[in-house]
Coordinates of C-alpha atoms in Angstrom, one line a residue:
Chain A
M1 CA 28.6 125.7 111.7
P2 CA 25.3 127.2 113.4
L3 CA 27.6 128.3 116.5
S4 CA 29.9 130.6 114.0
T5 CA 26.7 132.6 112.7
Q6 CA 27.0 134.5 116.2
S7 CA 28.0 137.9 115.2
Q8 CA 31.5 139.1 115.6
A9 CA 30.2 142.0 117.5
D10 CA 29.1 139.5 120.4
D11 CA 32.7 138.3 120.7
E12 CA 34.1 141.9 121.7
Q13 CA 32.5 141.5 125.1
Y14 CA 34.0 138.0 125.9
A15 CA 37.7 137.7 127.4
L16 CA 37.8 134.2 126.5
V17 CA 36.2 132.4 123.3
A18 CA 37.0 128.8 122.9
S19 CA 35.4 126.6 120.2
M20 CA 35.7 122.7 119.1
D21 CA 34.0 120.8 116.8
N22 CA 34.1 117.8 118.8
A23 CA 33.2 118.7 122.6
R24 CA 34.5 115.1 123.5
N25 CA 38.0 116.2 122.9
L26 CA 37.6 118.4 126.0
S27 CA 35.2 116.2 128.0
N28 CA 37.3 113.3 127.8
I29 CA 40.4 114.7 129.0
L30 CA 38.6 116.5 131.7
K31 CA 37.0 113.1 133.0
A32 CA 40.7 112.0 133.7
I33 CA 40.8 114.8 136.6
T34 CA 37.6 114.6 137.9
F35 CA 37.8 113.4 141.4
K36 CA 36.6 116.7 143.2
D37 CA 33.9 118.7 142.3
H38 CA 35.8 122.2 141.7
A39 CA 38.1 122.8 139.1
I40 CA 40.2 126.0 138.3
F41 CA 40.4 127.3 134.9
S42 CA 43.3 129.2 133.6
A43 CA 43.5 130.2 130.0
T44 CA 46.3 131.8 128.3
P45 CA 47.2 132.5 124.9
N46 CA 48.9 129.0 124.8
G47 CA 45.8 127.3 125.6
L48 CA 43.6 126.1 128.4
K49 CA 44.8 124.6 131.9
V50 CA 42.5 123.1 134.2
T51 CA 43.4 122.3 137.7
V52 CA 42.0 120.0 140.4
E53 CA 43.4 119.7 144.0
D54 CA 42.6 117.4 146.8
S55 CA 43.7 118.0 150.6
K56 CA 46.6 120.0 149.6
C57 CA 48.5 117.0 148.9
L58 CA 47.2 115.8 145.5
Q59 CA 47.1 118.3 142.0
A60 CA 45.9 117.3 138.7
N61 CA 46.4 119.3 135.7
A62 CA 44.8 119.0 132.1
F63 CA 46.5 121.0 129.4
I64 CA 44.8 121.5 126.1
Q65 CA 46.8 123.7 124.0
A66 CA 45.1 126.5 121.7
E67 CA 46.0 124.6 118.5
I68 CA 43.5 122.1 119.5
F69 CA 40.7 124.2 119.6
Q70 CA 39.2 125.7 116.1
E71 CA 39.0 128.9 117.6
F72 CA 40.9 130.2 120.6
T73 CA 40.6 133.9 121.4
I74 CA 41.7 135.5 124.5
K75 CA 41.8 139.2 125.6
E76 CA 44.1 139.1 128.4
D77 CA 47.4 137.6 129.5
L78 CA 45.3 135.3 131.9
V79 CA 41.8 134.3 132.4
G80 CA 40.8 132.5 135.3
F81 CA 37.7 131.2 137.1
Q82 CA 36.5 128.3 139.0
V83 CA 33.6 126.1 138.2
N84 CA 31.7 123.1 139.4
L85 CA 33.5 120.4 136.9
T86 CA 30.7 117.8 137.3
V87 CA 28.1 120.3 136.3
L88 CA 30.6 121.3 133.1
L89 CA 30.9 117.6 132.2
D90 CA 27.0 117.1 132.5
C91 CA 26.7 120.0 130.1
L92 CA 29.3 119.1 127.8
N93 CA 27.7 115.6 127.5
I94 CA 24.0 116.8 127.3
F95 CA 23.2 115.4 124.0
G96 CA 23.9 111.9 125.6
G97 CA 27.7 111.6 125.1
S98 CA 27.2 108.4 122.8
T99 CA 29.8 107.8 120.3
V100 CA 27.7 107.6 117.2
P101 CA 30.0 107.8 114.3
G102 CA 29.6 111.1 112.4
A103 CA 27.7 112.6 115.2
S104 CA 29.5 115.0 117.5
T105 CA 28.5 118.0 119.7
A106 CA 30.3 121.3 119.0
L107 CA 31.0 123.5 121.6
R108 CA 31.6 127.0 121.9
M109 CA 32.9 128.2 125.3
C110 CA 32.6 132.0 126.1
Y111 CA 33.2 134.1 129.3
R112 CA 32.8 137.6 129.6
G113 CA 35.2 138.1 132.8
Y114 CA 35.2 138.2 136.3
G115 CA 31.6 137.9 137.9
Y116 CA 30.0 136.5 134.9
P117 CA 28.8 132.7 134.2
L118 CA 30.7 130.6 132.0
T119 CA 28.5 130.0 129.0
L120 CA 28.6 127.0 126.6
F121 CA 26.9 127.1 123.2
L122 CA 26.6 123.0 122.3
E123 CA 25.2 121.9 119.2
E124 CA 24.5 118.6 117.8
G125 CA 22.3 117.7 114.7
G126 CA 21.3 121.4 114.2
V127 CA 20.1 121.5 118.0
V128 CA 21.4 124.2 119.9
T129 CA 21.9 124.1 123.7
V130 CA 22.9 127.1 125.8
C131 CA 24.4 126.5 129.5
K132 CA 25.2 129.2 131.7
I133 CA 27.4 127.7 134.8
N134 CA 28.1 130.1 137.8
T135 CA 31.9 130.8 138.0
Q136 CA 33.4 131.4 141.4
E137 CA 36.6 133.2 142.5
P138 CA 39.6 130.9 141.3
E139 CA 41.9 129.9 144.4
E140 CA 45.5 129.9 144.0
P141 CA 46.6 126.5 142.4
I142 CA 49.2 125.0 144.9
D143 CA 52.6 125.4 143.5
F144 CA 54.3 122.0 144.4
E145 CA 57.7 123.7 143.3
F146 CA 58.5 120.5 141.2
C147 CA 61.1 121.9 139.0
S148 CA 63.4 119.6 136.4
N149 CA 66.8 120.6 138.2
N150 CA 65.7 118.5 141.3
V151 CA 64.5 115.8 139.7
T152 CA 66.5 112.6 140.6
N153 CA 64.5 109.8 139.0
K154 CA 62.8 109.9 135.9
V155 CA 61.5 106.9 133.7
I156 CA 59.0 106.8 130.7
L157 CA 56.8 104.0 130.4
L158 CA 54.1 102.8 127.9
S159 CA 51.0 102.8 129.6
E160 CA 49.8 99.5 128.5
S161 CA 52.1 98.1 131.0
L162 CA 51.1 100.1 133.8
K163 CA 47.4 100.0 133.2
E164 CA 47.4 96.1 134.0
A165 CA 49.5 96.7 137.4
F166 CA 47.0 99.3 138.4
S167 CA 43.9 97.8 137.6
E168 CA 45.2 94.8 140.1
L169 CA 46.7 97.0 142.8
D170 CA 45.5 95.6 146.3
M171 CA 43.2 98.5 147.6
T172 CA 43.6 97.1 151.0
S173 CA 46.8 98.6 151.0
E174 CA 47.0 102.3 152.2
V175 CA 50.0 103.3 150.3
L176 CA 51.4 102.9 147.3
Q177 CA 55.1 102.6 147.6
I178 CA 57.3 103.5 144.5
T179 CA 61.0 102.7 144.3
M180 CA 63.2 103.7 141.7
S181 CA 66.9 103.2 141.5
P182 CA 69.7 102.8 139.1
S183 CA 70.2 99.1 140.1
Q184 CA 67.7 96.5 141.2
P185 CA 64.7 96.7 141.2
Y186 CA 65.0 99.6 139.0
F187 CA 61.2 100.6 139.0
R188 CA 59.1 99.0 141.8
L189 CA 55.4 99.5 142.8
S190 CA 54.6 97.8 146.1
T191 CA 51.5 97.5 148.2
F192 CA 51.0 96.4 151.8
G193 CA 47.4 95.2 152.1
N194 CA 45.6 92.9 154.6
S195 CA 46.7 89.7 153.1
G196 CA 50.3 90.4 152.4
N197 CA 52.4 92.7 150.2
A198 CA 52.7 92.7 146.5
H199 CA 55.5 94.0 144.0
Y200 CA 55.4 94.9 140.3
D201 CA 58.9 95.2 138.9
Y202 CA 59.8 96.9 135.6
P203 CA 63.1 96.2 134.4
K204 CA 65.2 99.0 132.9
D205 CA 65.7 97.4 129.5
S206 CA 62.1 96.1 129.4
E207 CA 60.4 97.2 125.9
M208 CA 57.8 98.7 127.8
M209 CA 60.5 101.3 129.7
E210 CA 61.0 104.0 126.8
L211 CA 63.2 106.1 129.2
F212 CA 65.1 104.9 132.2
R213 CA 67.0 107.9 134.1
C214 CA 67.7 107.3 137.8
T215 CA 70.4 108.6 139.8
K216 CA 69.7 107.6 143.1
T217 CA 68.0 104.9 144.8
Q218 CA 64.4 106.4 146.4
T219 CA 61.8 104.8 148.1
N220 CA 58.4 106.6 148.6
S221 CA 55.0 106.0 149.9
Y222 CA 51.9 108.0 148.6
K223 CA 48.3 107.5 149.8
M224 CA 46.6 105.0 147.8
S225 CA 43.4 107.0 147.9
L226 CA 45.2 110.1 146.6
L227 CA 46.6 108.1 143.6
K228 CA 43.5 106.0 142.8
P229 CA 42.0 108.8 140.6
S230 CA 45.0 108.8 138.1
T231 CA 44.2 105.4 137.0
K232 CA 41.4 107.2 134.7
A233 CA 44.2 109.6 133.2
L234 CA 46.4 106.3 132.9
A235 CA 43.2 104.4 131.0
L236 CA 43.1 107.3 128.4
S237 CA 47.1 107.9 128.0
C238 CA 49.6 106.2 125.8
K239 CA 52.7 106.6 127.6
V240 CA 53.5 108.1 131.2
S241 CA 56.4 109.5 132.8
V242 CA 57.2 109.1 136.4
R243 CA 59.4 111.5 138.1
T244 CA 60.4 111.8 141.5
D245 CA 62.5 114.7 143.2
V246 CA 65.0 115.2 146.1
R247 CA 62.0 115.6 148.6
G248 CA 60.1 112.5 147.4
F249 CA 57.5 114.4 145.6
L250 CA 55.7 112.8 142.7
S251 CA 54.9 114.0 139.2
L252 CA 52.9 111.7 136.8
Q253 CA 52.7 113.2 133.3
Y254 CA 50.3 111.4 130.8
L255 CA 50.2 111.5 127.2
V256 CA 46.8 111.4 125.8
R257 CA 45.7 111.2 122.1
N258 CA 42.2 112.7 121.7
D259 CA 39.7 111.4 119.1
D260 CA 41.4 113.4 116.3
G261 CA 44.8 111.9 117.4
Q262 CA 46.1 115.4 118.7
I263 CA 48.1 115.2 121.9
C264 CA 47.2 116.6 125.2
F265 CA 48.9 116.2 128.7
V266 CA 47.6 115.6 132.1
E267 CA 49.8 115.7 135.2
Y268 CA 49.5 114.7 138.5
Y269 CA 51.6 115.9 141.8
C270 CA 51.4 114.0 144.9
C271 CA 53.2 114.6 148.2
P272 CA 54.9 111.7 149.8
D273 CA 53.2 110.2 152.7
E274 CA 55.9 110.0 155.0
E275 CA 59.5 110.4 155.0
V276 CA 61.1 106.8 154.2
E277 CA 64.7 106.0 154.9
E278 CA 66.4 106.3 151.9
E279 CA 68.5 103.3 151.2
Chain B
C1 CA 59.1 73.8 149.2
V2 CA 59.6 75.3 146.0
C3 CA 57.3 74.9 142.6
V4 CA 58.4 76.5 139.4
C5 CA 56.1 76.0 136.3
V6 CA 55.8 77.3 133.2
Y7 CA 52.3 79.0 133.7
R8 CA 49.2 77.0 133.0
P9 CA 45.8 78.4 133.0
V10 CA 44.6 75.3 134.7
L11 CA 46.5 76.5 138.1
A12 CA 44.4 79.7 138.3
K13 CA 41.2 78.0 137.2
A14 CA 41.7 75.3 140.1
I15 CA 42.0 78.0 142.4
H16 CA 38.9 80.2 141.2
S17 CA 37.2 76.6 141.4
L18 CA 38.0 75.9 145.0
S19 CA 37.0 79.3 145.9
R20 CA 33.5 78.3 145.2
I21 CA 33.7 75.7 147.8
G22 CA 35.1 77.3 150.9
D23 CA 36.7 80.9 152.0
E24 CA 40.0 79.3 152.7
L25 CA 42.8 77.7 150.8
Y26 CA 44.9 74.8 152.3
V27 CA 48.0 74.4 150.9
E28 CA 50.2 71.3 151.6
P29 CA 53.1 70.5 149.5
Q30 CA 53.3 66.6 149.5
E31 CA 55.8 64.4 147.9
D32 CA 53.6 63.0 145.5
G33 CA 52.7 66.8 144.5
L34 CA 51.0 70.1 145.5
A35 CA 47.8 69.6 147.1
L36 CA 45.4 72.3 147.1
R37 CA 42.1 72.0 149.1
S38 CA 39.1 73.7 150.5
V39 CA 35.9 72.9 152.3
N40 CA 32.7 74.7 153.2
S41 CA 31.7 76.1 156.4
S42 CA 29.2 73.4 157.1
R43 CA 31.8 70.5 156.2
S44 CA 29.5 69.1 153.5
A45 CA 31.7 69.9 150.5
Y46 CA 35.4 69.4 150.0
A47 CA 37.5 69.7 147.0
C48 CA 41.3 68.7 146.5
F49 CA 43.5 69.5 143.5
L50 CA 46.5 67.3 143.5
F51 CA 49.3 68.7 140.9
A52 CA 51.8 66.1 140.5
P53 CA 55.5 67.1 140.3
L54 CA 55.6 66.7 136.8
F55 CA 53.2 69.7 136.3
F56 CA 56.0 71.7 137.6
S57 CA 59.6 72.1 135.8
R58 CA 61.0 72.3 139.2
Y59 CA 59.4 70.8 142.3
T60 CA 61.2 70.4 145.7
V61 CA 59.8 69.6 148.8
P62 CA 61.6 69.0 152.2
R63 CA 62.2 65.4 152.8
G64 CA 59.8 63.6 155.1
H65 CA 58.5 66.9 156.6
T66 CA 54.8 67.3 156.5
F67 CA 54.0 71.1 156.3
R68 CA 50.2 72.6 155.9
C69 CA 48.9 75.9 155.9
K70 CA 45.9 77.6 155.3
M71 CA 44.9 81.4 154.1
A72 CA 42.2 83.5 152.7
I73 CA 41.5 82.1 149.5
K74 CA 40.6 85.6 148.3
S75 CA 44.1 86.6 148.7
V76 CA 45.2 83.9 146.4
Q77 CA 42.7 84.6 143.8
A78 CA 43.7 88.4 143.6
V79 CA 47.0 86.8 142.6
F80 CA 45.2 85.1 139.8
R81 CA 42.6 87.7 139.3
S82 CA 42.1 88.2 135.4
L83 CA 42.1 84.9 133.6
A84 CA 42.3 86.4 130.4
S85 CA 44.9 88.8 131.0
L86 CA 47.1 86.0 132.8
E87 CA 46.9 83.8 129.8
K88 CA 48.3 86.6 127.4
T89 CA 51.0 87.9 129.6
V90 CA 52.4 85.2 132.3
E91 CA 55.2 83.1 131.1
K92 CA 56.5 81.6 134.4
C93 CA 55.0 81.1 137.9
H94 CA 57.2 80.3 140.9
I95 CA 55.6 79.2 144.2
E96 CA 57.6 79.2 147.3
L97 CA 56.7 78.5 150.8
D98 CA 58.9 79.8 153.6
E99 CA 57.9 78.2 156.8
Q100 CA 60.1 80.4 159.0
K101 CA 58.8 83.7 157.6
N102 CA 55.3 82.2 157.4
R103 CA 55.1 83.4 153.8
L104 CA 53.6 82.0 150.5
T105 CA 55.3 83.8 148.0
F106 CA 54.0 83.5 144.2
T107 CA 56.3 85.2 141.5
L108 CA 54.5 85.7 138.3
H109 CA 57.2 86.1 135.3
C110 CA 55.2 88.3 132.6
K111 CA 56.0 89.5 129.1
H112 CA 58.0 92.6 128.7
G113 CA 60.3 91.7 131.7
L114 CA 57.5 92.6 134.3
L115 CA 57.8 90.7 137.8
K116 CA 54.8 90.3 139.8
T117 CA 55.6 89.3 143.6
H118 CA 52.9 88.4 146.0
N119 CA 54.0 87.5 149.7
L120 CA 51.0 86.1 151.3
S121 CA 50.8 85.3 154.9
F122 CA 49.4 82.0 156.2
Q123 CA 48.3 80.3 159.2
D124 CA 49.3 76.8 160.2
S125 CA 46.4 74.5 159.5
E126 CA 45.2 71.2 161.0
S127 CA 45.0 68.4 158.2
L128 CA 42.1 68.6 156.0
Q129 CA 41.4 65.3 154.2
A130 CA 38.1 63.8 153.3
V131 CA 37.8 60.2 153.6
F132 CA 36.6 58.6 150.7
D133 CA 37.5 55.7 148.5
K134 CA 35.5 56.2 145.1
D135 CA 36.9 53.1 143.7
S136 CA 35.0 50.9 145.8
Y137 CA 31.5 52.9 145.1
A138 CA 28.8 50.9 143.4
N139 CA 28.1 53.3 140.7
V140 CA 30.6 55.0 138.0
F141 CA 30.0 57.4 135.1
R142 CA 32.1 59.2 133.0
S143 CA 31.2 61.9 130.4
N144 CA 32.5 65.1 128.9
P145 CA 31.5 67.9 131.2
R146 CA 29.2 69.8 128.6
L147 CA 26.7 67.1 129.3
L148 CA 26.6 67.9 132.7
V149 CA 26.7 71.5 132.2
D150 CA 24.0 71.4 130.1
T151 CA 22.0 69.3 132.2
V152 CA 22.5 71.7 135.3
V153 CA 21.8 74.8 133.2
L154 CA 18.1 73.9 133.1
F155 CA 17.7 74.4 136.7
P156 CA 17.2 77.6 138.5
P157 CA 20.4 79.1 139.5
S158 CA 18.9 79.4 143.1
L159 CA 18.2 75.7 143.5
E160 CA 19.9 74.3 146.0
E161 CA 19.9 70.6 146.2
V162 CA 19.3 68.0 143.1
T163 CA 18.6 64.4 143.1
V164 CA 20.4 62.0 141.0
S165 CA 19.0 58.6 140.2
V166 CA 20.0 55.8 138.2
N167 CA 18.8 52.4 136.9
D168 CA 20.9 50.2 134.4
E169 CA 20.1 52.7 131.4
R170 CA 19.5 55.9 132.5
M171 CA 20.1 58.7 134.9
W172 CA 17.2 61.1 136.0
V173 CA 18.1 64.3 137.7
R174 CA 15.8 66.3 139.1
N175 CA 15.6 69.0 141.8
H176 CA 14.9 68.1 145.2
V177 CA 11.9 69.5 147.0
E178 CA 11.3 68.8 150.7
E179 CA 8.0 66.7 151.3
E180 CA 5.7 69.5 152.5
D181 CA 6.4 71.7 149.5
Q182 CA 5.9 68.8 146.9
S183 CA 2.3 70.1 145.8
K184 CA 3.3 73.7 145.3
A185 CA 6.8 73.6 144.0
M186 CA 7.7 73.2 140.2
L187 CA 9.5 69.9 139.4
T188 CA 11.8 69.6 136.8
E189 CA 13.6 66.4 135.8
L190 CA 15.9 65.6 133.0
C191 CA 16.5 62.0 132.0
L192 CA 20.0 61.0 130.5
A193 CA 20.5 58.1 128.6
A194 CA 23.6 55.5 129.2
D195 CA 25.1 56.2 125.7
E196 CA 25.1 59.9 126.2
F197 CA 28.3 59.0 128.7
D198 CA 31.5 57.8 128.0
H199 CA 31.1 55.4 130.8
F200 CA 28.0 54.4 132.6
A201 CA 28.3 51.5 135.1
V202 CA 25.4 50.8 137.6
Q203 CA 25.6 48.2 140.2
T204 CA 22.9 49.6 142.4
H205 CA 19.9 51.6 141.3
N206 CA 20.5 54.5 143.9
S207 CA 19.0 58.0 144.3
V208 CA 21.2 60.6 145.9
T209 CA 20.4 64.1 146.9
F210 CA 23.2 66.9 147.3
C211 CA 24.1 70.3 146.9
L212 CA 24.1 71.7 143.3
K213 CA 26.1 74.8 144.1
E214 CA 29.3 73.5 145.0
L215 CA 29.1 71.3 142.1
R216 CA 29.1 74.1 139.8
G217 CA 32.6 74.9 140.5
L218 CA 33.8 71.9 139.1
L219 CA 31.5 71.8 136.2
V220 CA 33.2 75.5 135.2
F221 CA 36.6 74.2 135.8
A222 CA 36.3 71.0 133.7
E223 CA 34.5 72.8 130.9
S224 CA 37.2 75.5 130.7
V225 CA 40.1 72.8 130.7
G226 CA 38.3 70.3 128.4
L227 CA 38.5 67.4 130.7
P228 CA 35.9 64.7 131.2
I229 CA 34.3 64.3 134.7
S230 CA 33.8 61.1 136.6
M231 CA 31.0 60.3 139.1
Y232 CA 31.0 58.1 141.6
F233 CA 28.4 57.3 144.2
D234 CA 27.1 54.9 146.5
E235 CA 24.3 54.9 148.6
P236 CA 22.4 57.9 150.0
G237 CA 24.4 59.0 152.9
S238 CA 27.7 58.2 151.4
P239 CA 29.2 61.3 149.6
V240 CA 29.4 61.4 146.0
V241 CA 32.8 62.3 144.1
L242 CA 33.2 63.9 140.9
S243 CA 36.6 63.7 139.4
V244 CA 38.7 65.2 136.9
T245 CA 42.1 63.9 135.9
D246 CA 44.6 64.2 133.6
S247 CA 48.3 63.0 133.5
V248 CA 49.5 65.6 135.9
L249 CA 46.7 66.7 137.8
E250 CA 43.9 65.0 139.9
G251 CA 41.1 67.0 141.3
N252 CA 38.2 65.6 143.3
F253 CA 35.0 67.3 144.6
V254 CA 33.3 65.4 147.6
L255 CA 29.7 66.3 148.5
A256 CA 27.6 64.9 151.3
T257 CA 24.4 63.3 150.2
L258 CA 21.1 63.3 152.2
S259 CA 21.4 60.1 154.3
D260 CA 17.8 59.4 154.9
D261 CA 15.8 60.2 151.9
P262 CA 11.9 59.2 152.4
N263 CA 11.2 60.4 149.1
N264 CA 14.0 58.1 147.5
R265 CA 12.4 55.1 149.6
K266 CA 8.8 55.6 148.6
N267 CA 9.6 55.8 145.0
N268 CA 12.0 52.9 144.9
S269 CA 9.6 50.7 146.6
R270 CA 7.1 51.5 144.0
R271 CA 9.5 51.2 141.2
A272 CA 10.0 47.6 142.5
H273 CA 6.9 46.6 141.6
T274 CA 6.6 48.0 138.3
P275 CA 7.8 46.3 135.3
P276 CA 10.9 47.9 133.4
P277 CA 10.0 50.7 131.2
P278 CA 9.8 50.0 127.6
P279 CA 13.3 50.9 126.1
D280 CA 11.8 53.7 123.8
D281 CA 10.2 55.6 126.1
F282 CA 11.7 59.1 126.8
M283 CA 13.8 58.4 123.8
N284 CA 11.1 59.5 121.3
D285 CA 10.3 63.4 121.5
D286 CA 6.6 62.3 121.9
I287 CA 5.8 64.9 124.7
D288 CA 2.2 63.7 124.7
A289 CA 3.0 60.1 125.7
Y290 CA 5.5 61.6 128.2
L291 CA 2.7 63.5 129.5
I292 CA 0.2 60.7 129.7
A293 CA 2.7 58.7 131.5
M294 CA 3.0 61.2 134.1
D295 CA -0.5 61.2 135.0
T296 CA -0.7 57.3 135.8
S297 CA 0.4 56.6 139.2
I298 CA 2.7 53.8 137.7
A299 CA 5.5 56.0 136.4
P300 CA 8.0 54.9 134.1
G301 CA 10.7 56.8 136.1
P302 CA 11.4 57.8 139.6
S303 CA 9.7 61.3 139.7
A304 CA 7.1 61.7 142.3
T305 CA 4.0 61.9 140.5
G306 CA 0.5 62.1 142.2
P307 CA -0.3 63.4 145.7
P308 CA 2.2 62.9 148.3
T309 CA 1.3 60.1 150.5
T310 CA 0.6 61.2 154.1
A311 CA 2.1 57.7 155.6
L312 CA 5.6 59.4 155.6
A313 CA 6.6 60.9 158.5
A314 CA 9.0 64.0 158.3
S315 CA 12.3 62.1 159.4
T316 CA 15.5 64.1 160.2
C317 CA 17.3 64.2 157.3
S318 CA 20.9 65.4 158.2
K319 CA 23.7 65.8 155.7
Q320 CA 26.7 63.9 156.8
P321 CA 29.9 63.9 155.1
A322 CA 30.5 60.1 155.6
A323 CA 27.1 58.6 157.0
A324 CA 27.0 55.1 158.1
N325 CA 25.7 52.7 155.2
H326 CA 22.1 53.0 155.3
R327 CA 20.5 50.1 154.0
T328 CA 16.8 50.9 152.5
R329 CA 14.2 48.7 151.4
L330 CA 15.5 49.1 148.3
H331 CA 18.5 47.1 148.7
S332 CA 16.7 44.1 149.9
E333 CA 14.1 44.1 147.2
E334 CA 16.5 44.5 144.3
E335 CA 18.9 42.1 145.7
E336 CA 17.5 39.5 143.5
E337 CA 17.6 41.5 140.5
E338 CA 21.4 42.1 140.8
A339 CA 24.3 39.3 140.0
G340 CA 25.6 39.8 143.1
G341 CA 24.9 41.7 146.4
R342 CA 27.0 44.7 147.2
G343 CA 29.0 44.8 150.3
N344 CA 29.4 48.1 152.4
G345 CA 30.9 51.0 150.3

C-alpha cells in the first residue's frame, strides 16, 4: 500500500496515526452525525470518538473502535481536537466517493498535536492526495450524565420498523413524543401537526422488538428539529436501542455495520422539551 | 360511522386520484356506501368515489342521519403516503368518524404488530354533489385504460384542454387551441377507431372540449387498478363523465366542457357537406395519403385545416358545469341522418 511507504521515523512526530483501507468505513458513519459544521474528535487507545452538539440539547457521538482501523497508533491517553466536519467529509470523498466495486480510497490520518493541522493522506488507484485541515481547541463535550442506573425504560428495536415510521413523521409537528410503558401502548411515537395527531404503536411482543424492559410509564416530548438528524443514523443501522432515564433524557444507540461487516456505534442524547405530567 | 376493511390499495389510490382534482376531501358516509369527493376551485371538475358497504368487512353508519365533513386532502394523503410500502405492510384499515370530537380516525394495522393511528380534524361541510345523468347522454364509450393513457401521453404535459370529436366509427382527440392562436400553434390529433374500444355507441356526432389535467388523475387510477373506463358525453356545454366501476366501487369524474365552441360549429358545418370518408382512410399507415388529405380544404376528419376564417366572432366561451343545452347548427343539419332526433340530455 503506497501510504505505508512513509518512513517509520515520520510517525514518531505524530500523536495519532490512524489508517484505513477503505475511507468509506469512516465517512459513512460520520455522515450519520453531520448536522453541524464542527466536530470534537477524542482519540484514546480504544479508538476514535467523534462528537457533534446542537444548542446544548442534543449530542451525537460516533464510535469507531481501534480494531476497525488497519493501523491505530496513539502516543497519549487522550488526543483531542476540533475540526470542521463538512470539510473533513469533503476530503474523505475527494476521489468522488463513488461506489465502484473494487475501487476504494485508502486513508491515513495523522495528527501531530496541539496547534497542528489534521493531515489526511488519501490514495486511490495510485493517486495520492494530501489534505491539511486546521484544527481548533476542542470544546468540552457536554456530559449528559446518562447512566445505566437511572434508566427507567429500555427497548431494542430492529431499525427496519422504525425507518418507516420516521420517514412518515409529520414534520409540521414541533415535537416528537415518546411514550414507553410496561402496559399499553408499550412503545409509542406521537406527533401533533397541523392536520391532527398521529401515533405509531409498537407492541412489546412484536418480532421487531428485540428487547423490552420498561418499568414505568413515561411520556416525554423532544423537539422534532433536534431529532430529525438522527434519521441518518437510523438509515445506516440495523438495530436501535431507545432508553429514557428518570429525568426524561433520551438515549438512542444505533448499531451500524460498515462495508466490511464490522460493527460501529452511533449514539444520540437529547433533552426533553418540557416536563410532561407522568401518568 | 365506522368502516373496517382488509386494506386494499384501491383506497389509497382513490385518495391520491382525488388530490389531482382539488385541495379538499369531502367525506360522506351514506347508507349506500362511503362517498369520497373532491372539486376544483373553479368548480369545473368534480370527482366522487363511492365505496359500497361490501368493500368493507364492517360498515356501520348511524341510521337516517346525514353527516358530511371536509378536510385538507394533504392530511389524508399523508396517512397513505407511500403506496408501495402500504401494500407490503398494511393488513387492515379502520376508519372512524367521530362527530362529537370532530375527528376522523384512520387506524392502520400493519405487519409485526405495528399500529398507526391518525386522528385528523375536519370541518363540517356543505353538500357536494354534481348533477349529472350519464345514462341519458348520447355518446357512450368503454375501453381499457391503456388506450386512453396511450392517447394522452402523446400530448404535452402542459396541455390544458383537449377536444374529443366522434362520428359513428371514430373518435378524434386533438389539442384545443384558441381561435387567435390557430396559425401559430402546433396541432396534434389522434384518431381512434371504434374497434379499439370495448363499447362504442354514438348517437350524436359531437365535439366536446374539456380540461385534460384533471382527467389524468382518473387515468392513473384506472390503469393502476386495471379497471375499464367508461366515457359519457353529450353536447358541448354538458359535462363529460368518466367512470370506473367494479362490484364494490364506483368512481365518477365529471368535467365541464366548453359550452360554445365556434371552432366546433365551423367544422361540423363543413363536415356536414362532405361525403363520409372512405373507411380505410387513416387505417393504413400511409402517411403520404394523410398529408395530402390534410392539404385539401375538404378534410376527412374534423381537424381545422387551412387558414382560419375571419368570419367567426370571438364569442365568450365560458365553462359551466351544467350548461343549458346548446343546440348548434350541427344538430339541425344532421337530424335527417339520425334514426331519431335526440332530446335534451
